mmCIF file of C-alpha atoms and ligand atoms in Angstrom:
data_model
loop_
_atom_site.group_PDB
_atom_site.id
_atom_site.type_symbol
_atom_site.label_atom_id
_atom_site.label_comp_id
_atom_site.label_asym_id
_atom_site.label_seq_id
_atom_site.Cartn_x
_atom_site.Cartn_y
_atom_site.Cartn_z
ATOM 1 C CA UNK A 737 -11.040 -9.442 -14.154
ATOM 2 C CA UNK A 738 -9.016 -8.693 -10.974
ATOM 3 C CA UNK A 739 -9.879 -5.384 -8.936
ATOM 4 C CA UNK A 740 -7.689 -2.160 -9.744
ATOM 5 C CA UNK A 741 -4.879 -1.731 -7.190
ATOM 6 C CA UNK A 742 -5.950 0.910 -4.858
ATOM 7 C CA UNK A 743 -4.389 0.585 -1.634
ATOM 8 C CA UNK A 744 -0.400 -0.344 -0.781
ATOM 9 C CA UNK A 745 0.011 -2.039 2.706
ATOM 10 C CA UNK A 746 3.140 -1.829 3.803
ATOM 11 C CA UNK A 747 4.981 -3.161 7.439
ATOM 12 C CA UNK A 748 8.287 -3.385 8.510
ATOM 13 C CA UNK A 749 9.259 -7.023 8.973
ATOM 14 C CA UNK A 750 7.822 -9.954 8.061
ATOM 15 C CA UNK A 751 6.508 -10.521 11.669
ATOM 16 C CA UNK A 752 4.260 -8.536 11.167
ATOM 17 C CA UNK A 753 2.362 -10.131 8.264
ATOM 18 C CA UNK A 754 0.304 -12.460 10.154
ATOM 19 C CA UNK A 755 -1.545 -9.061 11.682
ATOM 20 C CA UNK A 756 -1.918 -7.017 8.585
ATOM 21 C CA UNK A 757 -3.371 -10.010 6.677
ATOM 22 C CA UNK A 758 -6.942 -8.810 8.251
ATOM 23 C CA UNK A 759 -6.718 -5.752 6.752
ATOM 24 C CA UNK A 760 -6.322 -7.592 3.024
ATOM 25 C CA UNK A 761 -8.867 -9.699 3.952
ATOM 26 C CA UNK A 762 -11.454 -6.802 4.833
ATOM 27 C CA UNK A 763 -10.428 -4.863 1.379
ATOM 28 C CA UNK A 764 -11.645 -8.168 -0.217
ATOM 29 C CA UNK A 765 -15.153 -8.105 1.523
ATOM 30 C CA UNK A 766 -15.540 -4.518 -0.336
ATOM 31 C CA UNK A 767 -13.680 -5.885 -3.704
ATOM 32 C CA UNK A 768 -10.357 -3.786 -3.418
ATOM 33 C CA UNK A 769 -7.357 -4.685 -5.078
ATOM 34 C CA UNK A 770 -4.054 -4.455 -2.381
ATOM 35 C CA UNK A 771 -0.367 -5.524 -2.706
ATOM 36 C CA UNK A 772 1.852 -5.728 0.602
ATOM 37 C CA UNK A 773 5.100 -5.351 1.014
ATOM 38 C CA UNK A 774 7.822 -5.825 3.646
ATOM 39 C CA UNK A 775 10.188 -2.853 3.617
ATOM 40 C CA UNK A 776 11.438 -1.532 6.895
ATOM 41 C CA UNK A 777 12.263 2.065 7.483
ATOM 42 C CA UNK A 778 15.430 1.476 9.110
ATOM 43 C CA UNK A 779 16.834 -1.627 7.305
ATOM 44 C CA UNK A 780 15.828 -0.252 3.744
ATOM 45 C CA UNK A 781 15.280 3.342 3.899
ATOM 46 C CA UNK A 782 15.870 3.809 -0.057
ATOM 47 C CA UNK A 783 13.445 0.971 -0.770
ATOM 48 C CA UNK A 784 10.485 3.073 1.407
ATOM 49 C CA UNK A 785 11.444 5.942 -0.289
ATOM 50 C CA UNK A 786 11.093 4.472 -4.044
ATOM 51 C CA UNK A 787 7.600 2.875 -2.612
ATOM 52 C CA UNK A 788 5.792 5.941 -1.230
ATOM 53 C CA UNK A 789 7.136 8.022 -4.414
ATOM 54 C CA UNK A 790 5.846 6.538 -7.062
ATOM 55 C CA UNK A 791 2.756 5.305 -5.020
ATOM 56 C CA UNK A 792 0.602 7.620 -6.823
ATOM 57 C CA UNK A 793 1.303 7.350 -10.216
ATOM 58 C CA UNK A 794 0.760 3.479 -9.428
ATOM 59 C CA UNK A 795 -2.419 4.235 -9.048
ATOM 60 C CA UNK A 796 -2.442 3.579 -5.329
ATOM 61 C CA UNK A 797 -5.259 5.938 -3.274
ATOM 62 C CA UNK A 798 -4.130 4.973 0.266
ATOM 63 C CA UNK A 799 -1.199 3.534 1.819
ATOM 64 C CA UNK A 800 -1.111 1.629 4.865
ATOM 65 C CA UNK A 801 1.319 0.483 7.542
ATOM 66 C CA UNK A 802 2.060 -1.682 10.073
ATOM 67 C CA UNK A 803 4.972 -1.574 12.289
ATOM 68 C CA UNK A 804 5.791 -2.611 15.851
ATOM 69 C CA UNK A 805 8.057 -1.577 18.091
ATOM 70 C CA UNK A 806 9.636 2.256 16.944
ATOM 71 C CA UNK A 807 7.386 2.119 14.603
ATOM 72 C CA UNK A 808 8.442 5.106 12.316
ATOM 73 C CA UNK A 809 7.285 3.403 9.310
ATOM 74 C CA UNK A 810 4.388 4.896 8.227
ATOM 75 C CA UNK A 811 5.393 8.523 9.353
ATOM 76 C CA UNK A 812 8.272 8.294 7.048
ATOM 77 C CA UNK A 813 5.838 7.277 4.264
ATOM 78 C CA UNK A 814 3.683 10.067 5.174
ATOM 79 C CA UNK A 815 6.201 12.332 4.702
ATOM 80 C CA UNK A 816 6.856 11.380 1.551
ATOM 81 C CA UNK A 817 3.602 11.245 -0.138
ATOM 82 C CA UNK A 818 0.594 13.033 -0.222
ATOM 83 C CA UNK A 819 -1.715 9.979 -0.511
ATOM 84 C CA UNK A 820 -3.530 9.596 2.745
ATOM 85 C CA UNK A 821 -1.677 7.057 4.932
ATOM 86 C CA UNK A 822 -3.346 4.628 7.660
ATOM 87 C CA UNK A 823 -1.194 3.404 10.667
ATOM 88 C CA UNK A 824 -1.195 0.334 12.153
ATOM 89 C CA UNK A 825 0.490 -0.092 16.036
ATOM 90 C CA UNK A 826 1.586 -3.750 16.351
ATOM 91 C CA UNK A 827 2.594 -5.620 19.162
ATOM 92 C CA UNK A 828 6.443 -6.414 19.045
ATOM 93 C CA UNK A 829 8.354 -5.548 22.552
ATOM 94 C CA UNK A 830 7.250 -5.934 25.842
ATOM 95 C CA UNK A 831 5.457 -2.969 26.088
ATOM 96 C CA UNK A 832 2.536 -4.664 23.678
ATOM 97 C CA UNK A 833 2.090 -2.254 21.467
ATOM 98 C CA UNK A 834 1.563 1.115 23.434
ATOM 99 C CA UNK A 835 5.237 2.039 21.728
ATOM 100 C CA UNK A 836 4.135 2.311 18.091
ATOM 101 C CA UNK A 837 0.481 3.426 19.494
ATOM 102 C CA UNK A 838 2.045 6.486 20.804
ATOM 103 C CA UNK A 839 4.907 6.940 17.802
ATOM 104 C CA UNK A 840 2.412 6.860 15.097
ATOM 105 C CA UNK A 841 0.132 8.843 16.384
ATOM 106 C CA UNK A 842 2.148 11.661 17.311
ATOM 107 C CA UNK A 843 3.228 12.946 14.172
ATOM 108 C CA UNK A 844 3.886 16.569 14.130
ATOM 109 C CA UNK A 845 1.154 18.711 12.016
ATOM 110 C CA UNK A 846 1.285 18.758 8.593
ATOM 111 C CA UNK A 847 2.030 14.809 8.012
ATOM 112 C CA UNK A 848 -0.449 12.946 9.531
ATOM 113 C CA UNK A 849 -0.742 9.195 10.266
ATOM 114 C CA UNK A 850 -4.394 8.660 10.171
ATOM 115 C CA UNK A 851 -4.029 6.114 13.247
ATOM 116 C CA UNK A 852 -5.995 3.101 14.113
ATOM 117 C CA UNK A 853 -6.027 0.469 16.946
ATOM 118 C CA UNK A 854 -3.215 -1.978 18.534
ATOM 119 C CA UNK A 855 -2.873 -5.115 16.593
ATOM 120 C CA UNK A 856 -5.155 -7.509 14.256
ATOM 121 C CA UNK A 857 -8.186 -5.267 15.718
ATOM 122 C CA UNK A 858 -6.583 -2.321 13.951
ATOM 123 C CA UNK A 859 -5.620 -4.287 10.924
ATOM 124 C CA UNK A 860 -8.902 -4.493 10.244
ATOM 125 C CA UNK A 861 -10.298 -1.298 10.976
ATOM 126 C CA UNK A 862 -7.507 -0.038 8.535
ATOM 127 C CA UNK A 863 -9.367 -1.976 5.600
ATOM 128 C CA UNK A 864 -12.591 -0.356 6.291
ATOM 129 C CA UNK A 865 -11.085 3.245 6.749
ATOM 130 C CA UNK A 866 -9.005 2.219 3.416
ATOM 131 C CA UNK A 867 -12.674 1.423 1.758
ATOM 132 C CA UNK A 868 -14.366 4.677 2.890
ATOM 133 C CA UNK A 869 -11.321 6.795 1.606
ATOM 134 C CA UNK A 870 -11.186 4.510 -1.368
ATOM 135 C CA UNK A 871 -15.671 5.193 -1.799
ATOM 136 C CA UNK A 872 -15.621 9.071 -1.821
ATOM 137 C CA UNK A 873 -15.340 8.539 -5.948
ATOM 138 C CA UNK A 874 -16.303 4.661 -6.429
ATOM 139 C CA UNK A 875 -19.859 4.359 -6.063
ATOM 140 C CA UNK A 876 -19.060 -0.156 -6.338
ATOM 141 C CA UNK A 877 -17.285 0.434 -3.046
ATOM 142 C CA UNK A 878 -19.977 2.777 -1.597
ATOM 143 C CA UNK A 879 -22.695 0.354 -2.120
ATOM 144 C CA UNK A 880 -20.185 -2.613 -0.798
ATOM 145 C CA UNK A 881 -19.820 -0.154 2.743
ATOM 146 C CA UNK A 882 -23.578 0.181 3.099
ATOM 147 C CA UNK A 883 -24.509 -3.783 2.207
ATOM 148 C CA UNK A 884 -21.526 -4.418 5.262
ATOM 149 C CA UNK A 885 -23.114 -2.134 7.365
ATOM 150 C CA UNK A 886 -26.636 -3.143 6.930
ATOM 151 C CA UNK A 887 -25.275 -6.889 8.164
ATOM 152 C CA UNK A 888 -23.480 -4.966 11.158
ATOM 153 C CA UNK A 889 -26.868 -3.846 12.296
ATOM 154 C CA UNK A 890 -28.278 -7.280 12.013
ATOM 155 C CA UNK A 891 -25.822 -8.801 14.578
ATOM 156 C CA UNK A 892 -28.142 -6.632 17.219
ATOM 157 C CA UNK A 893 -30.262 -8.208 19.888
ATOM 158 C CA UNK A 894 -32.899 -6.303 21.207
ATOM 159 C CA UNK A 895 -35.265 -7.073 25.045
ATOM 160 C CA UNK A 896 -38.080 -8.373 24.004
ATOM 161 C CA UNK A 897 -40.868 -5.714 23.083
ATOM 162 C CA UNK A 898 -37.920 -3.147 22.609
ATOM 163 C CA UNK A 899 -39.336 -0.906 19.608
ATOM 164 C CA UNK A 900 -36.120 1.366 18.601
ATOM 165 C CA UNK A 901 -38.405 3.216 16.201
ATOM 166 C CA UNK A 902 -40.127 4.782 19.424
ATOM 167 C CA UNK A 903 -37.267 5.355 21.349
ATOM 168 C CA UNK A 904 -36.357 8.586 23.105
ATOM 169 C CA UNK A 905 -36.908 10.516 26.344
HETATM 170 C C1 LIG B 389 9.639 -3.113 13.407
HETATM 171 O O1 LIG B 389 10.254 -3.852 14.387
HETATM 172 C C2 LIG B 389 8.745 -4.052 12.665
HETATM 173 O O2 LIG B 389 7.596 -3.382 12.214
HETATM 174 C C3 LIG B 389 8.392 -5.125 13.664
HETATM 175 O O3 LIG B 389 7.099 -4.951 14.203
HETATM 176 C C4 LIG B 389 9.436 -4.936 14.750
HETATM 177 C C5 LIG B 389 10.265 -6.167 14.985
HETATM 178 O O4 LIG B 389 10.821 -6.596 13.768
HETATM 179 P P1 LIG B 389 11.550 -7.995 13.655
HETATM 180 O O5 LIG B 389 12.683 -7.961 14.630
HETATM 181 O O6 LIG B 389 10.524 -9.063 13.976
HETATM 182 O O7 LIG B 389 12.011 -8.098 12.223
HETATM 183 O O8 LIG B 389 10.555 -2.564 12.528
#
């Protein structure tokens, strides 16, 4: 049985695919369904539109975008939905980045962008936010966020005869 589809990623060109493929592949570490799409803002407004519309009677419980450059995408979904939307800054002009940084996450109040990270590192960071969004009512995708961060914690190193336990001024 596949996983329900949850979350709707979502960039403006094709370019930006090889990026936002870390963010599917962290939703399938917690056993989320996601679709993506390629629908650009500016080339196919009324496409967008349809998309973030009928996003939640899909089913869809979080949205998330990628977009270089002007990177108005995923305020434009924002505004038309009420489904919590994630926002990826890719690198696609010269100025790497810092452009869609600094257009996503300026969205005047009342439609925010929750906004991650510059490129792939973002990407994935979207997943995970998408998974604890997705967990506040799936206790399957709870239990999948604690199991992934009980192996975070094993990737530490501590000095020899370090006992965290005991630690403190
Ligand atoms: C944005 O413009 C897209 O999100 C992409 O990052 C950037 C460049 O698009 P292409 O010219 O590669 O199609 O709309």
């Amino acid at each position: 049985m596949s996983a329900a589809l949850l979350v709707g990623i979502v960039v403006g060109s094709e370019s930006d695919l090889p990026a936002m493929r870390r963010c599917g592949e962290v939703l399938d570490e917690y056993g989320i369904g996601w679709e993506m799409g390629v629908m650009s803002a500016h080339r196919a407004p009324d496409v967008v539109s349809g998309y973030a519309r009928a996003a939640r009677s899909r089913g869809l419980r979080v949205l998330v975008a990628g977009a270089g450059a002007a990177a108005h995408l995923p305020g434009v979904l924002a505004s038309m939905t009420t489904l919590p939307v994630i926002g990826v800054p890719l690198a696609a002009t010269p100025l790497a980045g810092l452009d869609a940084l600094l257009s996503i996450v300026q969205m005047p109040p009342g439609t925010p962008v929750a906004t991650v990270a510059v490129g792939e590192m973002g990407a994935r960071n979207a997943g995970h936010l998408a998974a604890q969004i997705v967990a506040l009512d799936d206790a399957d995708v709870e239990g999948a966020l604690g199991r992934v961060r009980a192996r975070m914690r094993e990737s530490v190193q501590l000095p020899e005869g370090f006992d965290p336990s005991g630690a403190g001024d």
